[in-house]
Every structure is written in C-alpha cells, then in structure tokens.
Rosetta silent file (secondary structure, phi, psi, omega in degrees, C-alpha in Angstrom):
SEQUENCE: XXXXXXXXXXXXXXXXXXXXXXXXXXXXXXXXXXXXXXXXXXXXXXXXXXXXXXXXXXXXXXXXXXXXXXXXXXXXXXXXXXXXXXXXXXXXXXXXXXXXXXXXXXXXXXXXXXXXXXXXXXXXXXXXXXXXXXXXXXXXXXXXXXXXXXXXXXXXXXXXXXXXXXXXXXXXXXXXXXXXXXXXXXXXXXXXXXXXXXXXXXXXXXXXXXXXXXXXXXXXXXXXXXXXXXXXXXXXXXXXXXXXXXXXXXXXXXX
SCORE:     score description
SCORE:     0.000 S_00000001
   1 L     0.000  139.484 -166.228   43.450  -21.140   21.175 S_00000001
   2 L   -89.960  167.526  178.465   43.801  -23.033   17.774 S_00000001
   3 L   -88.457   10.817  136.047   41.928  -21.630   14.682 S_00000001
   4 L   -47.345  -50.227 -156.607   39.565  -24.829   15.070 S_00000001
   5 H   -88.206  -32.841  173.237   38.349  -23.684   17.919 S_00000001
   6 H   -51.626  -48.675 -165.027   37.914  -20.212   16.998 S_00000001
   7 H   -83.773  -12.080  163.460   35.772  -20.887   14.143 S_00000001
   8 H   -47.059  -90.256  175.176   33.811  -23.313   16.404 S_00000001
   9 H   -34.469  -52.147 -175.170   33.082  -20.650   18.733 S_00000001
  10 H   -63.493  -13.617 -174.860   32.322  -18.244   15.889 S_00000001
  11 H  -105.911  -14.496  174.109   29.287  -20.601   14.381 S_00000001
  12 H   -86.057   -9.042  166.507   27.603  -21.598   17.931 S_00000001
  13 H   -54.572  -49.201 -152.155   27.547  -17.237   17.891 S_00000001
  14 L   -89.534  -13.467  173.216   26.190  -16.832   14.734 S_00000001
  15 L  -114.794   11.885  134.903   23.412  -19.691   15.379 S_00000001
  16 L   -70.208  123.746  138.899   21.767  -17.978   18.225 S_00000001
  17 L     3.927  119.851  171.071   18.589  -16.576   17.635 S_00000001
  18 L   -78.633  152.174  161.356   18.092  -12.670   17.527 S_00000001
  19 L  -134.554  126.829  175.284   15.225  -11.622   19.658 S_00000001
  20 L   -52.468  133.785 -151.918   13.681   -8.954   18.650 S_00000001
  21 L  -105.193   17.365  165.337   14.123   -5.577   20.977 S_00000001
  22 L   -68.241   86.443 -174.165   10.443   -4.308   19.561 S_00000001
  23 L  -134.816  177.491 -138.831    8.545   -4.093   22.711 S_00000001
  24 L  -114.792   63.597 -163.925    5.299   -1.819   23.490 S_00000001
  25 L   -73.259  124.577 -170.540    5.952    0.562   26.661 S_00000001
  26 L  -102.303    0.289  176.581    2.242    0.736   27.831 S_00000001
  27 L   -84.666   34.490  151.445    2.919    3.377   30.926 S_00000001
  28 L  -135.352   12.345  156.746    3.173    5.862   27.978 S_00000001
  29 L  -100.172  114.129 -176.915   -0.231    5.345   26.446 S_00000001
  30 L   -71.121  160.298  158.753   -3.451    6.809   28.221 S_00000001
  31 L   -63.512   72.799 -158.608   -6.287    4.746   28.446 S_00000001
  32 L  -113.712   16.720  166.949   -8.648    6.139   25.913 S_00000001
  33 L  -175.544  103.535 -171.054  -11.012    3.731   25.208 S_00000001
  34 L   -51.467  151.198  171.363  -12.466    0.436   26.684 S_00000001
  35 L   -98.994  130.874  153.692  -12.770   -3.025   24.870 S_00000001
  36 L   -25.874 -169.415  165.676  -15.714   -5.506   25.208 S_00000001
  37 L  -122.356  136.156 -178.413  -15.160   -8.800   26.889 S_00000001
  38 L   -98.802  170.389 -167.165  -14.149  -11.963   24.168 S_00000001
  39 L  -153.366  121.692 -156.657  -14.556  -15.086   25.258 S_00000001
  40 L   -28.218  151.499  148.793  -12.313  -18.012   24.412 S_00000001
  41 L   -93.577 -161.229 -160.021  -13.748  -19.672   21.120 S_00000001
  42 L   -71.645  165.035  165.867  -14.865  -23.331   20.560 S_00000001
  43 H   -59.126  -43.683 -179.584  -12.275  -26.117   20.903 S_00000001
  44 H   -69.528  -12.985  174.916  -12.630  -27.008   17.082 S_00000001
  45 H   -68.504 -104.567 -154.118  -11.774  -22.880   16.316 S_00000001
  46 H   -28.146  -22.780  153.325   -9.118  -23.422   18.301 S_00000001
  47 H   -63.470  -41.410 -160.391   -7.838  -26.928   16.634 S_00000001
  48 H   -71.486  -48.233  170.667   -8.362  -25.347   13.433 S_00000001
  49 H   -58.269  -29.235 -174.040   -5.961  -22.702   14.184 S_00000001
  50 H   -76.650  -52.612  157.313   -3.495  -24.770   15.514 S_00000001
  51 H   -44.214  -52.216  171.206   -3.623  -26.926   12.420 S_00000001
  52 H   -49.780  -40.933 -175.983   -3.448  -23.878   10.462 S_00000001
  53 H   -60.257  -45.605 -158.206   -0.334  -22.387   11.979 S_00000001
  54 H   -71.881  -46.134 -178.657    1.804  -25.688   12.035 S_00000001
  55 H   -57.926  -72.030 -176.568    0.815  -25.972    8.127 S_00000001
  56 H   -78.424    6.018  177.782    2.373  -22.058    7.380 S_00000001
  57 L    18.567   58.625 -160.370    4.044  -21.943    9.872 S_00000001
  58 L   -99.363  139.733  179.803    3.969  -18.167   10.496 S_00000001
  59 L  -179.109 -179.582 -164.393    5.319  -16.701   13.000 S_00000001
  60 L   -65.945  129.335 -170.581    7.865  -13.643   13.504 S_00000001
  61 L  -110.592   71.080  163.476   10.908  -14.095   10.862 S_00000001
  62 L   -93.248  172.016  167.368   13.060  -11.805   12.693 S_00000001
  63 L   116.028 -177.953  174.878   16.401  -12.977   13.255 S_00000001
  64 L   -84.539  145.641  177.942   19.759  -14.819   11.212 S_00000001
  65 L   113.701 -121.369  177.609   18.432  -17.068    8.600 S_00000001
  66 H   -93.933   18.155  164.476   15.830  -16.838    5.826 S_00000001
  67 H   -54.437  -41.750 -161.680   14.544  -13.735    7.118 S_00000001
  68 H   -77.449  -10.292  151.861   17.292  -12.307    5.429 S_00000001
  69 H  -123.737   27.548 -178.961   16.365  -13.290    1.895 S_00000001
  70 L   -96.021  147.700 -148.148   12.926  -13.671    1.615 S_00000001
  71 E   -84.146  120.577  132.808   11.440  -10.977   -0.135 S_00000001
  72 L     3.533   97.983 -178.367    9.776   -8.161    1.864 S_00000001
  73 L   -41.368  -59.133 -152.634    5.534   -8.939    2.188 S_00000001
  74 L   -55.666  -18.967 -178.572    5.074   -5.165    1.123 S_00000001
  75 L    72.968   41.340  169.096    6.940   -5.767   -2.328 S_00000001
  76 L   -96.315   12.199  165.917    9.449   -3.201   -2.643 S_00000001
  77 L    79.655    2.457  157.441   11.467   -6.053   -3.819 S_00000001
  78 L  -122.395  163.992  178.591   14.095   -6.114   -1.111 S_00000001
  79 E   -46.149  137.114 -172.681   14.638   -8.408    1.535 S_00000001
  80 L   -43.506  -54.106  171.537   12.536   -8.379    4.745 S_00000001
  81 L   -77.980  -13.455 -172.743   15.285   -7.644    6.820 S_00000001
  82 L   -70.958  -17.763 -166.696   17.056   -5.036    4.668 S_00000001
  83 L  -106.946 -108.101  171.325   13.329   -3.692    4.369 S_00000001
  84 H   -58.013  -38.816  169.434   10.296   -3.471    7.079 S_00000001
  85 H   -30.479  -28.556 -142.045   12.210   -5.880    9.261 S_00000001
  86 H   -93.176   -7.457 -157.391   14.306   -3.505    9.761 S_00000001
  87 H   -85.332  -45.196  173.297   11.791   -1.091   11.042 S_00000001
  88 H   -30.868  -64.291 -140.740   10.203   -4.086   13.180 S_00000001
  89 H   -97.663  -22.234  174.319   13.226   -5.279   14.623 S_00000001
  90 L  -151.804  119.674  156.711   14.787   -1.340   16.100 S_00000001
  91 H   -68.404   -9.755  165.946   12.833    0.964   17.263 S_00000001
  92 H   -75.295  -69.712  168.537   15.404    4.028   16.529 S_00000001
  93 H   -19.605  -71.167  146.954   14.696    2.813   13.090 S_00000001
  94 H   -14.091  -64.057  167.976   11.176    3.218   13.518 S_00000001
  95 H   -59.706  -45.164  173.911   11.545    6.652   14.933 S_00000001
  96 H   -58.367  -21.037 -127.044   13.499    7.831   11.708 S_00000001
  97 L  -114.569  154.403 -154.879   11.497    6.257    9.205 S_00000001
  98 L   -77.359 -159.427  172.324    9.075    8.458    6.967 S_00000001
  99 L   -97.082  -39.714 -169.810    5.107    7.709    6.896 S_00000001
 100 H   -67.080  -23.236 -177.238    5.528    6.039    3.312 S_00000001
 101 H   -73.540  -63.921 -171.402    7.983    3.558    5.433 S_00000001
 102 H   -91.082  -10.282  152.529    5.922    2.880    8.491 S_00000001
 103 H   -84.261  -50.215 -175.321    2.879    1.978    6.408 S_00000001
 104 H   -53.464  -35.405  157.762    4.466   -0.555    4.368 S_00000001
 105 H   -42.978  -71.840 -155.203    5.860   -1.710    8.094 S_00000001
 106 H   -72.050  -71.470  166.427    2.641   -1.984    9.385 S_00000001
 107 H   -19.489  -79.423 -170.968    1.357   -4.180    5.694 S_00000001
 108 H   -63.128  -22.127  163.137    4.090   -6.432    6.729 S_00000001
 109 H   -51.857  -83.217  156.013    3.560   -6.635   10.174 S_00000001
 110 H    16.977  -73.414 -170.974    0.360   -8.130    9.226 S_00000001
 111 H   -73.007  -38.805 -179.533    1.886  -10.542    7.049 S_00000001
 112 H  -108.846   11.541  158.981    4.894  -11.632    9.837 S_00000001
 113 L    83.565   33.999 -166.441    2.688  -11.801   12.989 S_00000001
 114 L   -87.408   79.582 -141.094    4.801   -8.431   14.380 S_00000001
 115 H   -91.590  -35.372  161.725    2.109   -8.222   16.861 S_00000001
 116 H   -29.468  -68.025  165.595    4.299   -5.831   19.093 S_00000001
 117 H   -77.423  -19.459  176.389    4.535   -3.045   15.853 S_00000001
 118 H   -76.176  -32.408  175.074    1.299   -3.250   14.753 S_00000001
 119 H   -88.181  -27.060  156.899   -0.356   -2.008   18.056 S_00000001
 120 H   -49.625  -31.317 -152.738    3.188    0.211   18.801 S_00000001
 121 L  -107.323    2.588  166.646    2.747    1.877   15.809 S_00000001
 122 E   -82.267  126.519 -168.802   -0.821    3.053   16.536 S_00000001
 123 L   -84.559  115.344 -173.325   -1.672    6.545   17.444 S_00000001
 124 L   -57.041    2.252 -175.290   -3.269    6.651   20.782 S_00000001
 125 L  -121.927   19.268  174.271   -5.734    8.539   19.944 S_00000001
 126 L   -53.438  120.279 -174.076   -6.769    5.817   16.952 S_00000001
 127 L   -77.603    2.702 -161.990  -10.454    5.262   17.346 S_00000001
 128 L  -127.947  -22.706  178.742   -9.318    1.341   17.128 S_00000001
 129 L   -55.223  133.511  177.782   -6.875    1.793   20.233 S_00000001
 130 L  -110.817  122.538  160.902   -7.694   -0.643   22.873 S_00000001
 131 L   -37.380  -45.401  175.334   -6.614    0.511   26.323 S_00000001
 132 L   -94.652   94.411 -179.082   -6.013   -3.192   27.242 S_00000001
 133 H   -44.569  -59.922  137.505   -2.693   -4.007   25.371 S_00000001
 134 H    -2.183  -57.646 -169.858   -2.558   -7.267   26.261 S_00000001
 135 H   -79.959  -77.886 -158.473   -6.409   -8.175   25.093 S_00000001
 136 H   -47.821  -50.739  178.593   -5.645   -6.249   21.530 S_00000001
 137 H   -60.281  -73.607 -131.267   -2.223   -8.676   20.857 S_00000001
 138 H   -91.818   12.348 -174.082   -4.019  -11.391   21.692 S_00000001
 139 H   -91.758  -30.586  170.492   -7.269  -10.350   19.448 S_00000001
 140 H   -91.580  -29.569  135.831   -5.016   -9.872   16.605 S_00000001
 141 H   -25.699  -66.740 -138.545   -3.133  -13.339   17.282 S_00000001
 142 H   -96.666  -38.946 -161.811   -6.290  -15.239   17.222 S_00000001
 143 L  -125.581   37.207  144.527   -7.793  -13.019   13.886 S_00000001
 144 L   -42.110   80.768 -170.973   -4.618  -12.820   11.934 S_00000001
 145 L    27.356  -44.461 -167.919   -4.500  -12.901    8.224 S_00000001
 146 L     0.606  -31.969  173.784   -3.902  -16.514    7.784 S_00000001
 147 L  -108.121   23.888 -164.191   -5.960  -17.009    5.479 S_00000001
 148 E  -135.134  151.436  163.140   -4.473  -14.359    3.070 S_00000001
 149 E  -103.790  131.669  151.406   -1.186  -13.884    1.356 S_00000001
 150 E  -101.867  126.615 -125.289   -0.121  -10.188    1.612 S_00000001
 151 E  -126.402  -50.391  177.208    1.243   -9.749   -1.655 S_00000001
 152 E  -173.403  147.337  173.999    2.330   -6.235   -1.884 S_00000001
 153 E  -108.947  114.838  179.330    1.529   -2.451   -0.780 S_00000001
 154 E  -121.286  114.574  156.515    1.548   -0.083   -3.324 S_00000001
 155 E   -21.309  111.336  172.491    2.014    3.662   -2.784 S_00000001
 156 E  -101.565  -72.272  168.511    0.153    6.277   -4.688 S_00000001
 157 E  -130.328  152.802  164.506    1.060    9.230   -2.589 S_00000001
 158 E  -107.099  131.540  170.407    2.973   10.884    0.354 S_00000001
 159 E  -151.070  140.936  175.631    2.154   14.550    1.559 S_00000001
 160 E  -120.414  149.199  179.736    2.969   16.152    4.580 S_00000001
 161 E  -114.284  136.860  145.611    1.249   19.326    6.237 S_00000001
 162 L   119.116 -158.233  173.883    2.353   21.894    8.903 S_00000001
 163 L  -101.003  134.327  142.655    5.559   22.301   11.186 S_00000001
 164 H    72.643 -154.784  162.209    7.246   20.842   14.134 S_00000001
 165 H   -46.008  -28.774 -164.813    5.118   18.765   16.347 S_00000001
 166 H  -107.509   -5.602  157.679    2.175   19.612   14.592 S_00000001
 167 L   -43.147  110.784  148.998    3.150   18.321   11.438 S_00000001
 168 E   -94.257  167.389  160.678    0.544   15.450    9.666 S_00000001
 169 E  -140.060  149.948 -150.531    1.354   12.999    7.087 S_00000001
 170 E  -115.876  138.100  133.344   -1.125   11.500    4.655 S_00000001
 171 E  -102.528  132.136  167.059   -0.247    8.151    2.435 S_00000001
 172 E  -117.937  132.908  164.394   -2.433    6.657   -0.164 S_00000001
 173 E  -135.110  179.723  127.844   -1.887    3.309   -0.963 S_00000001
 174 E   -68.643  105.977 -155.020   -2.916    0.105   -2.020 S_00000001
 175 E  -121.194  128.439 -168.603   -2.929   -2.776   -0.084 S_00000001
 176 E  -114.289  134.870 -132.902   -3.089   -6.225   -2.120 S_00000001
 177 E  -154.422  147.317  156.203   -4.375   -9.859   -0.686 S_00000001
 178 E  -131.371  153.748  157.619   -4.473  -12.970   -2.097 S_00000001
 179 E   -96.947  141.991 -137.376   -6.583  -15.647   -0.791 S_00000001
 180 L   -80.836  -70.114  169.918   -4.689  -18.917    0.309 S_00000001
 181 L   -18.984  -81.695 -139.897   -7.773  -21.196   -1.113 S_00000001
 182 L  -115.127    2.765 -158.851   -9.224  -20.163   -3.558 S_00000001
 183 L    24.167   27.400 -166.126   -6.398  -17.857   -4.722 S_00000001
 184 L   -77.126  140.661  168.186   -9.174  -15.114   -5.466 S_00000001
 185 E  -108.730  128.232 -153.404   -7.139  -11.838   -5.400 S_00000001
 186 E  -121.286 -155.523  161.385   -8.786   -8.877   -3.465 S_00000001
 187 E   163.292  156.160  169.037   -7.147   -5.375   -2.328 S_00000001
 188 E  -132.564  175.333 -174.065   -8.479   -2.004   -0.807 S_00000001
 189 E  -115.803  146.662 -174.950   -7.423    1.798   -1.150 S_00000001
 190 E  -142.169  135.821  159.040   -6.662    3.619    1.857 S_00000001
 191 E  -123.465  120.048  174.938   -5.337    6.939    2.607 S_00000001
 192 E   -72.388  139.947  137.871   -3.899    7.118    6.452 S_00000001
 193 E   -93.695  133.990  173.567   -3.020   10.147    8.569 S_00000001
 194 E  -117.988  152.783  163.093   -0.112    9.803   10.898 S_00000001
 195 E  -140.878 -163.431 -177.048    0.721   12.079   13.400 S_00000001
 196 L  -109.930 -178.497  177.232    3.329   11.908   16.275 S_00000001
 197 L  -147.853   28.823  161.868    2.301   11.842   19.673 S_00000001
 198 L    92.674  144.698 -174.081    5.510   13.545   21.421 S_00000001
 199 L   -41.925  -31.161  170.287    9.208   12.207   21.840 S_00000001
 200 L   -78.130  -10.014 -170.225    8.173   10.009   24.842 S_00000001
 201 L  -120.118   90.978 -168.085    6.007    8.032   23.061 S_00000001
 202 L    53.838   37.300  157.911    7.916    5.514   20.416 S_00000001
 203 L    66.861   20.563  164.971   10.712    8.172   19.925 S_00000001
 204 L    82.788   34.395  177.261    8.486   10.649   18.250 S_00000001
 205 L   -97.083  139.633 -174.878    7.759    8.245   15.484 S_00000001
 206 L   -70.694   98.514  154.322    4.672    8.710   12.890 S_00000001
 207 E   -62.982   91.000  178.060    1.574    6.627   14.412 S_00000001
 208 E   -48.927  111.438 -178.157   -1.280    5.810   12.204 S_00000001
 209 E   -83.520  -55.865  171.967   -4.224    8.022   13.517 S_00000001
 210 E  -178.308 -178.374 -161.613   -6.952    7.060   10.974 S_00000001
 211 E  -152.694  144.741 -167.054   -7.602    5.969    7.333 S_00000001
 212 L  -104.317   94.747  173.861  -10.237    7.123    4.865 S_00000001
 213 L   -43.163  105.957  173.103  -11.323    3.429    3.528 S_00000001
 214 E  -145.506  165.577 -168.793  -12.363    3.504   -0.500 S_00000001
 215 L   -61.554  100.362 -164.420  -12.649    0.617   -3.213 S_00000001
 216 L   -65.200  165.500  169.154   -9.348    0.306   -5.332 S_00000001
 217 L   -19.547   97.328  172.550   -8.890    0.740   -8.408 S_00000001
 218 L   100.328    0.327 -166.832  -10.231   -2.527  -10.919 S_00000001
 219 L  -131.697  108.609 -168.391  -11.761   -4.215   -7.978 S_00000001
 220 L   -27.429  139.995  173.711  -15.729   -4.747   -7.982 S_00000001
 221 L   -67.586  106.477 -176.017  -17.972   -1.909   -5.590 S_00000001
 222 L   -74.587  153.093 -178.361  -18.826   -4.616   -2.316 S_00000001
 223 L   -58.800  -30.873 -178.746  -22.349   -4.603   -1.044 S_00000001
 224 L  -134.161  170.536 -158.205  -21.001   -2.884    2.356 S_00000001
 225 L   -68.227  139.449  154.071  -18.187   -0.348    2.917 S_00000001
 226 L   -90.120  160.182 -159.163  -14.672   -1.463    2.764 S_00000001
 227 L  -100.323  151.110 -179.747  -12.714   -2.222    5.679 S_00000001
 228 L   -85.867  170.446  167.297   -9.135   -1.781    6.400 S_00000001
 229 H   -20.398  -76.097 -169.935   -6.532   -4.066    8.380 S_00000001
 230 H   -66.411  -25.048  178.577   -7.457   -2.737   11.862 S_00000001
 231 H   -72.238  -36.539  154.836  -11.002   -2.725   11.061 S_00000001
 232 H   -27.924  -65.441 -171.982  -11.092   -6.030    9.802 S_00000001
 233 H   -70.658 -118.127  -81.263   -9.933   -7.362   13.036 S_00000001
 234 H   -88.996  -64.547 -173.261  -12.348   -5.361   15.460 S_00000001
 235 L   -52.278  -14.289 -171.241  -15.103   -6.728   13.506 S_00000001
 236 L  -119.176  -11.565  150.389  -14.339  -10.110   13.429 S_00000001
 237 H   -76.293  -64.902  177.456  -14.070   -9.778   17.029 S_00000001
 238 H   -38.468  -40.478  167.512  -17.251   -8.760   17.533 S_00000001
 239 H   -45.606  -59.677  162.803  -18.114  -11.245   15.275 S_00000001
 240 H   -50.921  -29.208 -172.936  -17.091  -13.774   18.160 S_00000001
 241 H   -60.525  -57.514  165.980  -18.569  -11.681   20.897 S_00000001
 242 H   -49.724  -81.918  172.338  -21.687  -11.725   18.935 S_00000001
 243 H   -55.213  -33.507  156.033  -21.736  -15.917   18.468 S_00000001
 244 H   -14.259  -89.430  156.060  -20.955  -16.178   21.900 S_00000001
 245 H   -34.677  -61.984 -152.173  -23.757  -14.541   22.968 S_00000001
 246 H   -79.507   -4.202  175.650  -26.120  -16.245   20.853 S_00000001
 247 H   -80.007  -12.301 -144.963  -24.732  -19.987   22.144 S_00000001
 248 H  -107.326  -21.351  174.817  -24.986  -18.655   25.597 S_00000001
 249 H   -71.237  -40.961 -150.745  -29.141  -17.832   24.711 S_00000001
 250 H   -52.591  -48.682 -167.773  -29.165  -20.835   23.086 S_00000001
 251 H   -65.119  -14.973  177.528  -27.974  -23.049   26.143 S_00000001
 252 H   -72.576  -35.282 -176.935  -30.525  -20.499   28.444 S_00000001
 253 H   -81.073  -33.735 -178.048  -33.317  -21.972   26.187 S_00000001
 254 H   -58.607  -56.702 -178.193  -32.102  -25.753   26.036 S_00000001
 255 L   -71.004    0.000    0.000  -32.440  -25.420   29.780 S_00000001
C-alpha cells in the first residue's frame, strides 16, 4: 500500500463522527414518582422551535471538530471536550469526577442539549425524577434553554460529609444566563446535595438529590421564589399542561 493511500484511509477515519457512549440504563432506576400527561403544543410552537434550532443550531457538540476548541459553557476556560465533554461523553469519567465537576457538567449539559446526562445524572430519589424517561428527555428537548446563553458557573464552595456510601456532597454555586434578545443578564445561587445511589447505578457516581434555591449575589429580589434548571423546566411544563386545558374548555364552550 503506497503512502497516498495510507493517508487517504487515515482522513476518511478521522472524519467519522464520534457518537457519544452516554446512555441512561433505566432497569436501574425505580419508579418513584409519576408525571402528568403533556400534550403536543400548537403547530406555530412547534414552527417556532424549528426555526429556532436551525438559526443556533444547537445540538450535542460531542465528537472531532469544533467541539474541541470551543470554550467550555461552564467557563472554566478550557475546552468543552478537555472539560464537561469529557464527563458527557464517558461515563467512567463521570463516575470519577468530584461533585464540583458534575455540577458544572450538568450547567453545560443544559447549554449542549446532553439530554442523556442531565436526567443520568439525577438522583433517583430527586423530587423532579420522572419515572417515565422517555417523557422527561423529551420535556426537556421541547423546554430547553434556547433562549439563554449559559455563560458560566461559578463555584463558591465544595464540602463533603460522612463516610463510605453514606457520604453527601454539598456545592454552592452560581449559575449565570444571558438572554439571547434582549441580552438582559440574569443568574441564581444554588447550593445542591449529591449523594450516590450504589455502584449499580451510573458507577457509583454523585447524583444531584436536591438544591436549596436563593437570589445571587447583585441580582434584584424577584416577586416569586427563584427557580433552578430542573425546576424551570417542570414548570414550564405545566405551564403547557395548564394552556392545554384551558383551549380544550374553551373549544367545550365554542360548542
């Protein structure tokens, strides 16, 4: 074989696609808490999004190309994959990786559509856990950030308590937003608990349990409590659930 052909071979290698080997084994999550039922939204929702996406064209940057030097959503100032990607993209990674680690992973998930780690990386006993796996990916597809740049997560503290299995770990951060309109820049303070949920379950890796929501720092006191990531989402489902409903009295009156 000539060394044309070699290097030939070597660039149709190197320009396949990675696929990411982040997947969500649901026979090792109990069922511990039912979801409503959503109900598709309107066609123009659904155009809108579809506009939206093809304009940012967001989607999952795993993979060879400019995943590898665009700067890390969470803002530690390295590259996606050298940073959360990397967490994304192998779950042995995942299992090793501290609490201060798998929240800025989950911040970025957010930001790259990981839809896989953000509901993997949830503690099953997460008052936000949806028993139907399936229904939650596709609630946080349809009420995905989009309309926010996530700009950076910044750490205040890590502390861990106990031994063993029984070990928590607490992170307070900051989590910072911009909005794509209007560029108004928002953020909230959070401090998470992770715990583990046993060796069988994402390889003994720290799961985000629950989060004490407060206003950060420099950023006006809002008329109602603020909400976190996951909370966001559940609410803005309901939000749909809720107009649903009231379209479905409407057409009960029309008739």
């Amino acid at each position: 074989m000539t060394n044309t052909s070699r290097l030939f071979i070597l660039l149709i290698t190197l320009a396949t696609p990675c696929v990411s080997s982040f997947t969500v084994n649901t026979r090792q999550t109990s069922p511990l808490s039912s979801c409503s039922s959503l109900k598709p939204p309107s066609l123009l929702q659904l155009d809108a999004k579809k506009q939206k996406s093809k304009k940012k064209n967001k989607g999952s940057t795993s993979g060879f190309g400019g995943a590898a030097v665009v700067p890390c959503p969470c803002g530690s100032g390295l590259g996606y994959m050298k940073c959360c990607g990397r967490l994304h993209n192998d779950p042995a990674v995942f299992a090793a990786a501290t609490a201060e680690e798998v929240v800025r992973a989950r911040y970025s998930a957010y930001s790259e559509r990981e839809v896989d780690f953000i509901v993997g990386s949830t503690h099953p006993l997460n008052k936000n856990f949806i028993s139907d796996i399936e229904h939650w990916k596709e609630t946080i597809r349809m009420n995905c950030y989009d309309n926010f740049e996530l700009t950076s997560c910044e750490i205040l503290d890590e502390t861990y308590e106990g031994e063993g299995d029984k070990q928590i770990a607490k992170v307070k951060f900051v989590a910072k937003m911009t909005q794509v309109d209007s560029r108004e820049k928002t953020a909230f303070q959070e401090t998470s608990t992770f715990e583990r949920a046993g060796k069988n379950i994402m390889g003994g890796a720290w799961l985000y349990k629950e989060g004490v929501i407060e206003t950060a720092p420099g950023m006006p006191e809002p008329e109602t409590a603020p909400k976190n990531l996951d909370e966001e989402l559940k609410a803005q489902e309901e939000g749909q659930v809720d107009e649903s409903k009231e379209e479905d009295g409407d057409e009960s009156t029309a008739e």
